[in-house]
Amino acid sequence: MEITPREMEHMNDNPLYNTIGIRIYEVKDGHARSRLRPNKDVCWPFNQPHGGILATLMDTTMAWSVLTRIERGYNCVTINLDIQYINTPKGDSFTCLARTTHRANRIAYTRADILDEKENLLATAQGVFRIIREML
Amino acid sequence: MEITPREMEHMNDNPLYNTIGIRIYEVKDGHARSRLRPNKDVCWPFNQPHGGILATLMDTTMAWSVLTRIERGYNCVTINLDIQYINTPKGDSFTCLARTTHRANRIAYTRADILDEKENLLATAQGVFRIIREML
Amino acid sequence: MEITPREMEHMNDNPLYNTIGIRIYEVKDGHARSRLRPNKDVCWPFNQPHGGILATLMDTTMAWSVLTRIERGYNCVTINLDIQYINTPKGDSFTCLARTTHRANRIAYTRADILDEKENLLATAQGVFRIIREML
Amino acid sequence: MEITPREMEHMNDNPLYNTIGIRIYEVKDGHARSRLRPNKDVCWPFNQPHGGILATLMDTTMAWSVLTRIERGYNCVTINLDIQYINTPKGDSFTCLARTTHRANRIAYTRADILDEKENLLATAQGVFRIIREML
């Protein structure tokens, strides 16, 4: 499905993203891009966003990349998420790029990277999602 | 190192745990146990704790299990985290059990499970940690 | 389905297992056990079974644990396999224990360990399988 | 280190690669490329190369990409390997492309893809390697 700017605006305004500091800002054709400006509260113990926060960022951005490839009335849930933590996150703003590499029936395969402002690779991930009928 | 109750009390009082709703309550001999009573703000989009929040819970509980096996003056950082999401989280309280399966020099291997109040298995994970000298 | 000793005998006699040195010898109630006596040819570069051979052992043993939980006429394929290599394999004989931790509709979740003859943990894995109708 | 064509020729002539049908044919600057023409014996149960054989291909090709980045006298061992199986392998020849995404001290991070002759993506992987002093 295509996600309209208004839908994205609406989707970005949720408690999880606001609590953490996530904003999705490009979702199209199996790709999604997001930005993390982590709230201080989720930067512990090293004054950097916690690894689980980076996992949240990658998981949600991957899910958006999947949503661009599925029909309205469906949603997706994560089956599996594999993360490699490569570099210590430094700075105030981080970009996550995710894409769906393949969709086979009700299973979607994805990848994601997190980069800092100097384009250093901080983390990479692979994720598998199951496509489900949305509960109304 | 052995972690005293006072240290644990102190460690539990941090912004990340308070924001999410994590509390560590048993850390000994390569094992750690924690509880998640997720704040509403991290329950999105399905009114359940987000998968990334479960990742945060497992990652941090694994790290505690590693800390029981290392000397004072050292800390650990996650190299790799693999998560399988098995069942939809239901309820208000979730338990995470983590243990260090092996330590080889500067590398520690861990596993974790998340269970709900009815002992259903919600997620499992494997994680590898690197042991580092603590920055003062 | 229940796997009869005769079926197991038949299944064990296949080129892959013979080439590598795998033998499955207990398959029941979501559990499977196998033994690897690696042929010299798959021990390279360190005169130990290659990591990919250990992956083959875990993957196939996990699949057997899944097969005990599904109906006749169905089979399973691996979606995702996560491996931690913990200790260097030493010796001539290795045991793999696998179990299905959960089955949700067409998805099965599994875990496996490889141990040497002294019960040292050499590798652990998590795997997700998709259950498919068998092609005749 | 740079790997000379003669060294590569020598390295390709080992029992594991011959048994499976692997050949490495480009190793440079953190990248490696290999080809799998699987022997019939490792194609079971579906007359396709077993998932563990694809794991072997990716693991060994990743290791070669790491070797281009390390000094002579050192080698590497796999700590962790995460695989997503995306499409059923069809055909007689498969290409694996691996690259080292980062090296931090004694840890190297890698990625790999397997493609069939029609450029379909069959599997992706992430791997972490530890760099060790070679035993003489």
mmCIF file with all atom_site columns, N, CA, C and O in Angstrom, chain C residues 1-43:
data_model
loop_
_atom_site.group_PDB
_atom_site.id
_atom_site.type_symbol
_atom_site.label_atom_id
_atom_site.label_alt_id
_atom_site.label_comp_id
_atom_site.label_asym_id
_atom_site.label_entity_id
_atom_site.label_seq_id
_atom_site.pdbx_PDB_ins_code
_atom_site.Cartn_x
_atom_site.Cartn_y
_atom_site.Cartn_z
_atom_site.occupancy
_atom_site.B_iso_or_equiv
_atom_site.pdbx_formal_charge
_atom_site.auth_seq_id
_atom_site.auth_comp_id
_atom_site.auth_asym_id
_atom_site.auth_atom_id
_atom_site.pdbx_PDB_model_num
ATOM 1   N N  . MET C 1 1  ? 3.740  -35.873 13.734 1.00 0.00 ? 1  MET C N  1
ATOM 2   C CA . MET C 1 1  ? 3.689  -37.294 13.376 1.00 0.00 ? 1  MET C CA 1
ATOM 3   C C  . MET C 1 1  ? 4.734  -38.071 14.169 1.00 0.00 ? 1  MET C C  1
ATOM 4   O O  . MET C 1 1  ? 5.741  -37.511 14.588 1.00 0.00 ? 1  MET C O  1
ATOM 5   N N  . GLU C 1 2  ? 4.478  -39.348 14.359 1.00 0.00 ? 2  GLU C N  1
ATOM 6   C CA . GLU C 1 2  ? 5.453  -40.199 15.021 1.00 0.00 ? 2  GLU C CA 1
ATOM 7   C C  . GLU C 1 2  ? 6.344  -40.821 13.939 1.00 0.00 ? 2  GLU C C  1
ATOM 8   O O  . GLU C 1 2  ? 5.853  -41.219 12.887 1.00 0.00 ? 2  GLU C O  1
ATOM 9   N N  . ILE C 1 3  ? 7.610  -40.847 14.209 1.00 0.00 ? 3  ILE C N  1
ATOM 10  C CA . ILE C 1 3  ? 8.536  -41.413 13.232 1.00 0.00 ? 3  ILE C CA 1
ATOM 11  C C  . ILE C 1 3  ? 8.955  -42.804 13.724 1.00 0.00 ? 3  ILE C C  1
ATOM 12  O O  . ILE C 1 3  ? 9.508  -42.937 14.816 1.00 0.00 ? 3  ILE C O  1
ATOM 13  N N  . THR C 1 4  ? 8.705  -43.790 12.924 1.00 0.00 ? 4  THR C N  1
ATOM 14  C CA . THR C 1 4  ? 9.008  -45.165 13.332 1.00 0.00 ? 4  THR C CA 1
ATOM 15  C C  . THR C 1 4  ? 10.515 -45.429 13.192 1.00 0.00 ? 4  THR C C  1
ATOM 16  O O  . THR C 1 4  ? 11.199 -44.754 12.421 1.00 0.00 ? 4  THR C O  1
ATOM 17  N N  . PRO C 1 5  ? 11.038 -46.395 13.947 1.00 0.00 ? 5  PRO C N  1
ATOM 18  C CA . PRO C 1 5  ? 12.456 -46.733 13.822 1.00 0.00 ? 5  PRO C CA 1
ATOM 19  C C  . PRO C 1 5  ? 12.839 -47.056 12.371 1.00 0.00 ? 5  PRO C C  1
ATOM 20  O O  . PRO C 1 5  ? 13.891 -46.652 11.890 1.00 0.00 ? 5  PRO C O  1
ATOM 21  N N  . ARG C 1 6  ? 11.955 -47.761 11.678 1.00 0.00 ? 6  ARG C N  1
ATOM 22  C CA . ARG C 1 6  ? 12.255 -48.102 10.278 1.00 0.00 ? 6  ARG C CA 1
ATOM 23  C C  . ARG C 1 6  ? 12.370 -46.850 9.412  1.00 0.00 ? 6  ARG C C  1
ATOM 24  O O  . ARG C 1 6  ? 13.281 -46.723 8.594  1.00 0.00 ? 6  ARG C O  1
ATOM 25  N N  . GLU C 1 7  ? 11.438 -45.914 9.613  1.00 0.00 ? 7  GLU C N  1
ATOM 26  C CA . GLU C 1 7  ? 11.513 -44.653 8.865  1.00 0.00 ? 7  GLU C CA 1
ATOM 27  C C  . GLU C 1 7  ? 12.818 -43.917 9.173  1.00 0.00 ? 7  GLU C C  1
ATOM 28  O O  . GLU C 1 7  ? 13.465 -43.370 8.285  1.00 0.00 ? 7  GLU C O  1
ATOM 29  N N  . MET C 1 8  ? 13.169 -43.905 10.438 1.00 0.00 ? 8  MET C N  1
ATOM 30  C CA . MET C 1 8  ? 14.393 -43.211 10.825 1.00 0.00 ? 8  MET C CA 1
ATOM 31  C C  . MET C 1 8  ? 15.600 -43.867 10.178 1.00 0.00 ? 8  MET C C  1
ATOM 32  O O  . MET C 1 8  ? 16.489 -43.184 9.668  1.00 0.00 ? 8  MET C O  1
ATOM 33  N N  . GLU C 1 9  ? 15.625 -45.182 10.214 1.00 0.00 ? 9  GLU C N  1
ATOM 34  C CA . GLU C 1 9  ? 16.711 -45.923 9.560  1.00 0.00 ? 9  GLU C CA 1
ATOM 35  C C  . GLU C 1 9  ? 16.822 -45.504 8.090  1.00 0.00 ? 9  GLU C C  1
ATOM 36  O O  . GLU C 1 9  ? 17.891 -45.189 7.586  1.00 0.00 ? 9  GLU C O  1
ATOM 37  N N  . HIS C 1 10 ? 15.659 -45.475 7.457  1.00 0.00 ? 10 HIS C N  1
ATOM 38  C CA . HIS C 1 10 ? 15.598 -45.107 6.044  1.00 0.00 ? 10 HIS C CA 1
ATOM 39  C C  . HIS C 1 10 ? 16.090 -43.668 5.849  1.00 0.00 ? 10 HIS C C  1
ATOM 40  O O  . HIS C 1 10 ? 16.860 -43.363 4.932  1.00 0.00 ? 10 HIS C O  1
ATOM 41  N N  . MET C 1 11 ? 15.633 -42.760 6.704  1.00 0.00 ? 11 MET C N  1
ATOM 42  C CA . MET C 1 11 ? 15.963 -41.346 6.580  1.00 0.00 ? 11 MET C CA 1
ATOM 43  C C  . MET C 1 11 ? 17.452 -41.111 6.830  1.00 0.00 ? 11 MET C C  1
ATOM 44  O O  . MET C 1 11 ? 18.045 -40.217 6.239  1.00 0.00 ? 11 MET C O  1
ATOM 45  N N  . ASN C 1 12 ? 18.028 -41.899 7.708  1.00 0.00 ? 12 ASN C N  1
ATOM 46  C CA . ASN C 1 12 ? 19.445 -41.713 8.016  1.00 0.00 ? 12 ASN C CA 1
ATOM 47  C C  . ASN C 1 12 ? 20.347 -42.122 6.867  1.00 0.00 ? 12 ASN C C  1
ATOM 48  O O  . ASN C 1 12 ? 21.502 -41.688 6.803  1.00 0.00 ? 12 ASN C O  1
ATOM 49  N N  . ASP C 1 13 ? 19.816 -42.945 5.994  1.00 0.00 ? 13 ASP C N  1
ATOM 50  C CA . ASP C 1 13 ? 20.643 -43.441 4.890  1.00 0.00 ? 13 ASP C CA 1
ATOM 51  C C  . ASP C 1 13 ? 20.498 -42.529 3.678  1.00 0.00 ? 13 ASP C C  1
ATOM 52  O O  . ASP C 1 13 ? 19.859 -42.880 2.690  1.00 0.00 ? 13 ASP C O  1
ATOM 53  N N  . ASN C 1 14 ? 21.058 -41.343 3.777  1.00 0.00 ? 14 ASN C N  1
ATOM 54  C CA . ASN C 1 14 ? 20.982 -40.401 2.653  1.00 0.00 ? 14 ASN C CA 1
ATOM 55  C C  . ASN C 1 14 ? 22.375 -39.854 2.385  1.00 0.00 ? 14 ASN C C  1
ATOM 56  O O  . ASN C 1 14 ? 23.247 -39.874 3.263  1.00 0.00 ? 14 ASN C O  1
ATOM 57  N N  . PRO C 1 15 ? 22.600 -39.364 1.173  1.00 0.00 ? 15 PRO C N  1
ATOM 58  C CA . PRO C 1 15 ? 23.973 -38.959 0.811  1.00 0.00 ? 15 PRO C CA 1
ATOM 59  C C  . PRO C 1 15 ? 24.521 -37.829 1.673  1.00 0.00 ? 15 PRO C C  1
ATOM 60  O O  . PRO C 1 15 ? 25.703 -37.841 2.022  1.00 0.00 ? 15 PRO C O  1
ATOM 61  N N  . LEU C 1 16 ? 23.690 -36.851 2.044  1.00 0.00 ? 16 LEU C N  1
ATOM 62  C CA . LEU C 1 16 ? 24.191 -35.727 2.840  1.00 0.00 ? 16 LEU C CA 1
ATOM 63  C C  . LEU C 1 16 ? 24.745 -36.217 4.174  1.00 0.00 ? 16 LEU C C  1
ATOM 64  O O  . LEU C 1 16 ? 25.879 -35.869 4.551  1.00 0.00 ? 16 LEU C O  1
ATOM 65  N N  . TYR C 1 17 ? 23.977 -37.008 4.889  1.00 0.00 ? 17 TYR C N  1
ATOM 66  C CA . TYR C 1 17 ? 24.415 -37.492 6.202  1.00 0.00 ? 17 TYR C CA 1
ATOM 67  C C  . TYR C 1 17 ? 25.656 -38.370 6.064  1.00 0.00 ? 17 TYR C C  1
ATOM 68  O O  . TYR C 1 17 ? 26.579 -38.295 6.889  1.00 0.00 ? 17 TYR C O  1
ATOM 69  N N  . ASN C 1 18 ? 25.672 -39.197 5.044  1.00 0.00 ? 18 ASN C N  1
ATOM 70  C CA . ASN C 1 18 ? 26.822 -40.079 4.855  1.00 0.00 ? 18 ASN C CA 1
ATOM 71  C C  . ASN C 1 18 ? 28.085 -39.299 4.496  1.00 0.00 ? 18 ASN C C  1
ATOM 72  O O  . ASN C 1 18 ? 29.176 -39.619 4.961  1.00 0.00 ? 18 ASN C O  1
ATOM 73  N N  . THR C 1 19 ? 27.920 -38.270 3.695  1.00 0.00 ? 19 THR C N  1
ATOM 74  C CA . THR C 1 19 ? 29.071 -37.459 3.282  1.00 0.00 ? 19 THR C CA 1
ATOM 75  C C  . THR C 1 19 ? 29.679 -36.734 4.481  1.00 0.00 ? 19 THR C C  1
ATOM 76  O O  . THR C 1 19 ? 30.900 -36.624 4.610  1.00 0.00 ? 19 THR C O  1
ATOM 77  N N  . ILE C 1 20 ? 28.807 -36.241 5.343  1.00 0.00 ? 20 ILE C N  1
ATOM 78  C CA . ILE C 1 20 ? 29.273 -35.417 6.462  1.00 0.00 ? 20 ILE C CA 1
ATOM 79  C C  . ILE C 1 20 ? 29.602 -36.285 7.687  1.00 0.00 ? 20 ILE C C  1
ATOM 80  O O  . ILE C 1 20 ? 30.591 -36.034 8.369  1.00 0.00 ? 20 ILE C O  1
ATOM 81  N N  . GLY C 1 21 ? 28.761 -37.260 7.954  1.00 0.00 ? 21 GLY C N  1
ATOM 82  C CA . GLY C 1 21 ? 28.951 -38.091 9.139  1.00 0.00 ? 21 GLY C CA 1
ATOM 83  C C  . GLY C 1 21 ? 27.896 -37.834 10.200 1.00 0.00 ? 21 GLY C C  1
ATOM 84  O O  . GLY C 1 21 ? 28.183 -37.888 11.398 1.00 0.00 ? 21 GLY C O  1
ATOM 85  N N  . ILE C 1 22 ? 26.670 -37.551 9.750  1.00 0.00 ? 22 ILE C N  1
ATOM 86  C CA . ILE C 1 22 ? 25.553 -37.256 10.665 1.00 0.00 ? 22 ILE C CA 1
ATOM 87  C C  . ILE C 1 22 ? 24.692 -38.507 10.838 1.00 0.00 ? 22 ILE C C  1
ATOM 88  O O  . ILE C 1 22 ? 24.460 -39.248 9.887  1.00 0.00 ? 22 ILE C O  1
ATOM 89  N N  . ARG C 1 23 ? 24.213 -38.701 12.033 1.00 0.00 ? 23 ARG C N  1
ATOM 90  C CA . ARG C 1 23 ? 23.226 -39.746 12.280 1.00 0.00 ? 23 ARG C CA 1
ATOM 91  C C  . ARG C 1 23 ? 22.217 -39.269 13.323 1.00 0.00 ? 23 ARG C C  1
ATOM 92  O O  . ARG C 1 23 ? 22.596 -38.839 14.402 1.00 0.00 ? 23 ARG C O  1
ATOM 93  N N  . ILE C 1 24 ? 20.939 -39.317 12.943 1.00 0.00 ? 24 ILE C N  1
ATOM 94  C CA . ILE C 1 24 ? 19.864 -38.932 13.856 1.00 0.00 ? 24 ILE C CA 1
ATOM 95  C C  . ILE C 1 24 ? 19.509 -40.170 14.657 1.00 0.00 ? 24 ILE C C  1
ATOM 96  O O  . ILE C 1 24 ? 19.378 -41.249 14.080 1.00 0.00 ? 24 ILE C O  1
ATOM 97  N N  . TYR C 1 25 ? 19.364 -40.049 15.991 1.00 0.00 ? 25 TYR C N  1
ATOM 98  C CA . TYR C 1 25 ? 19.019 -41.278 16.680 1.00 0.00 ? 25 TYR C CA 1
ATOM 99  C C  . TYR C 1 25 ? 17.989 -41.167 17.801 1.00 0.00 ? 25 TYR C C  1
ATOM 100 O O  . TYR C 1 25 ? 17.819 -42.090 18.560 1.00 0.00 ? 25 TYR C O  1
ATOM 101 N N  . GLU C 1 26 ? 17.291 -40.089 17.854 1.00 0.00 ? 26 GLU C N  1
ATOM 102 C CA . GLU C 1 26 ? 16.159 -40.007 18.781 1.00 0.00 ? 26 GLU C CA 1
ATOM 103 C C  . GLU C 1 26 ? 15.303 -38.843 18.341 1.00 0.00 ? 26 GLU C C  1
ATOM 104 O O  . GLU C 1 26 ? 15.784 -37.706 18.288 1.00 0.00 ? 26 GLU C O  1
ATOM 105 N N  . VAL C 1 27 ? 14.063 -39.123 18.049 1.00 0.00 ? 27 VAL C N  1
ATOM 106 C CA . VAL C 1 27 ? 13.177 -38.101 17.508 1.00 0.00 ? 27 VAL C CA 1
ATOM 107 C C  . VAL C 1 27 ? 11.811 -38.327 18.129 1.00 0.00 ? 27 VAL C C  1
ATOM 108 O O  . VAL C 1 27 ? 11.138 -39.306 17.809 1.00 0.00 ? 27 VAL C O  1
ATOM 109 N N  . LYS C 1 28 ? 11.418 -37.438 19.029 1.00 0.00 ? 28 LYS C N  1
ATOM 110 C CA . LYS C 1 28 ? 10.165 -37.681 19.728 1.00 0.00 ? 28 LYS C CA 1
ATOM 111 C C  . LYS C 1 28 ? 9.663  -36.425 20.434 1.00 0.00 ? 28 LYS C C  1
ATOM 112 O O  . LYS C 1 28 ? 10.457 -35.711 21.060 1.00 0.00 ? 28 LYS C O  1
ATOM 113 N N  . ASP C 1 29 ? 8.354  -36.194 20.359 1.00 0.00 ? 29 ASP C N  1
ATOM 114 C CA . ASP C 1 29 ? 7.705  -35.157 21.180 1.00 0.00 ? 29 ASP C CA 1
ATOM 115 C C  . ASP C 1 29 ? 8.410  -33.803 21.121 1.00 0.00 ? 29 ASP C C  1
ATOM 116 O O  . ASP C 1 29 ? 8.674  -33.179 22.159 1.00 0.00 ? 29 ASP C O  1
ATOM 117 N N  . GLY C 1 30 ? 8.738  -33.359 19.944 1.00 0.00 ? 30 GLY C N  1
ATOM 118 C CA . GLY C 1 30 ? 9.343  -32.042 19.806 1.00 0.00 ? 30 GLY C CA 1
ATOM 119 C C  . GLY C 1 30 ? 10.832 -32.009 20.101 1.00 0.00 ? 30 GLY C C  1
ATOM 120 O O  . GLY C 1 30 ? 11.435 -30.941 20.105 1.00 0.00 ? 30 GLY C O  1
ATOM 121 N N  . HIS C 1 31 ? 11.433 -33.171 20.329 1.00 0.00 ? 31 HIS C N  1
ATOM 122 C CA . HIS C 1 31 ? 12.872 -33.247 20.589 1.00 0.00 ? 31 HIS C CA 1
ATOM 123 C C  . HIS C 1 31 ? 13.554 -34.115 19.530 1.00 0.00 ? 31 HIS C C  1
ATOM 124 O O  . HIS C 1 31 ? 12.952 -35.046 19.003 1.00 0.00 ? 31 HIS C O  1
ATOM 125 N N  . ALA C 1 32 ? 14.825 -33.819 19.269 1.00 0.00 ? 32 ALA C N  1
ATOM 126 C CA . ALA C 1 32 ? 15.618 -34.671 18.380 1.00 0.00 ? 32 ALA C CA 1
ATOM 127 C C  . ALA C 1 32 ? 17.058 -34.648 18.850 1.00 0.00 ? 32 ALA C C  1
ATOM 128 O O  . ALA C 1 32 ? 17.539 -33.648 19.392 1.00 0.00 ? 32 ALA C O  1
ATOM 129 N N  . ARG C 1 33 ? 17.716 -35.792 18.670 1.00 0.00 ? 33 ARG C N  1
ATOM 130 C CA . ARG C 1 33 ? 19.112 -35.908 19.059 1.00 0.00 ? 33 ARG C CA 1
ATOM 131 C C  . ARG C 1 33 ? 19.876 -36.505 17.895 1.00 0.00 ? 33 ARG C C  1
ATOM 132 O O  . ARG C 1 33 ? 19.391 -37.405 17.210 1.00 0.00 ? 33 ARG C O  1
ATOM 133 N N  . SER C 1 34 ? 21.072 -35.994 17.650 1.00 0.00 ? 34 SER C N  1
ATOM 134 C CA . SER C 1 34 ? 21.871 -36.509 16.536 1.00 0.00 ? 34 SER C CA 1
ATOM 135 C C  . SER C 1 34 ? 23.320 -36.586 16.963 1.00 0.00 ? 34 SER C C  1
ATOM 136 O O  . SER C 1 34 ? 23.718 -36.021 17.992 1.00 0.00 ? 34 SER C O  1
ATOM 137 N N  . ARG C 1 35 ? 24.080 -37.313 16.185 1.00 0.00 ? 35 ARG C N  1
ATOM 138 C CA . ARG C 1 35 ? 25.513 -37.408 16.442 1.00 0.00 ? 35 ARG C CA 1
ATOM 139 C C  . ARG C 1 35 ? 26.273 -37.098 15.161 1.00 0.00 ? 35 ARG C C  1
ATOM 140 O O  . ARG C 1 35 ? 25.876 -37.518 14.075 1.00 0.00 ? 35 ARG C O  1
ATOM 141 N N  . LEU C 1 36 ? 27.339 -36.334 15.332 1.00 0.00 ? 36 LEU C N  1
ATOM 142 C CA . LEU C 1 36 ? 28.245 -36.053 14.221 1.00 0.00 ? 36 LEU C CA 1
ATOM 143 C C  . LEU C 1 36 ? 29.577 -36.741 14.497 1.00 0.00 ? 36 LEU C C  1
ATOM 144 O O  . LEU C 1 36 ? 30.215 -36.473 15.519 1.00 0.00 ? 36 LEU C O  1
ATOM 145 N N  . ARG C 1 37 ? 29.951 -37.654 13.596 1.00 0.00 ? 37 ARG C N  1
ATOM 146 C CA . ARG C 1 37 ? 31.322 -38.178 13.573 1.00 0.00 ? 37 ARG C CA 1
ATOM 147 C C  . ARG C 1 37 ? 31.891 -37.706 12.248 1.00 0.00 ? 37 ARG C C  1
ATOM 148 O O  . ARG C 1 37 ? 31.784 -38.396 11.237 1.00 0.00 ? 37 ARG C O  1
ATOM 149 N N  . PRO C 1 38 ? 32.450 -36.510 12.249 1.00 0.00 ? 38 PRO C N  1
ATOM 150 C CA . PRO C 1 38 ? 32.736 -35.851 10.972 1.00 0.00 ? 38 PRO C CA 1
ATOM 151 C C  . PRO C 1 38 ? 33.760 -36.601 10.130 1.00 0.00 ? 38 PRO C C  1
ATOM 152 O O  . PRO C 1 38 ? 34.811 -37.021 10.627 1.00 0.00 ? 38 PRO C O  1
ATOM 153 N N  . ASN C 1 39 ? 33.426 -36.769 8.873  1.00 0.00 ? 39 ASN C N  1
ATOM 154 C CA . ASN C 1 39 ? 34.409 -37.286 7.915  1.00 0.00 ? 39 ASN C CA 1
ATOM 155 C C  . ASN C 1 39 ? 35.563 -36.291 7.809  1.00 0.00 ? 39 ASN C C  1
ATOM 156 O O  . ASN C 1 39 ? 35.359 -35.082 7.912  1.00 0.00 ? 39 ASN C O  1
ATOM 157 N N  . LYS C 1 40 ? 36.743 -36.798 7.598  1.00 0.00 ? 40 LYS C N  1
ATOM 158 C CA . LYS C 1 40 ? 37.940 -35.934 7.510  1.00 0.00 ? 40 LYS C CA 1
ATOM 159 C C  . LYS C 1 40 ? 37.756 -34.836 6.470  1.00 0.00 ? 40 LYS C C  1
ATOM 160 O O  . LYS C 1 40 ? 38.263 -33.729 6.633  1.00 0.00 ? 40 LYS C O  1
ATOM 161 N N  . ASP C 1 41 ? 37.031 -35.172 5.430  1.00 0.00 ? 41 ASP C N  1
ATOM 162 C CA . ASP C 1 41 ? 36.880 -34.223 4.323  1.00 0.00 ? 41 ASP C CA 1
ATOM 163 C C  . ASP C 1 41 ? 36.145 -32.940 4.699  1.00 0.00 ? 41 ASP C C  1
ATOM 164 O O  . ASP C 1 41 ? 36.254 -31.945 3.989  1.00 0.00 ? 41 ASP C O  1
ATOM 165 N N  . VAL C 1 42 ? 35.368 -32.986 5.758  1.00 0.00 ? 42 VAL C N  1
ATOM 166 C CA . VAL C 1 42 ? 34.639 -31.768 6.142  1.00 0.00 ? 42 VAL C CA 1
ATOM 167 C C  . VAL C 1 42 ? 35.303 -31.074 7.338  1.00 0.00 ? 42 VAL C C  1
ATOM 168 O O  . VAL C 1 42 ? 34.716 -30.181 7.951  1.00 0.00 ? 42 VAL C O  1
ATOM 169 N N  . CYS C 1 43 ? 36.517 -31.519 7.649  1.00 0.00 ? 43 CYS C N  1
ATOM 170 C CA . CYS C 1 43 ? 37.308 -30.910 8.724  1.00 0.00 ? 43 CYS C CA 1
ATOM 171 C C  . CYS C 1 43 ? 38.398 -30.047 8.117  1.00 0.00 ? 43 CYS C C  1
ATOM 172 O O  . CYS C 1 43 ? 39.493 -30.530 7.806  1.00 0.00 ? 43 CYS C O  1
#
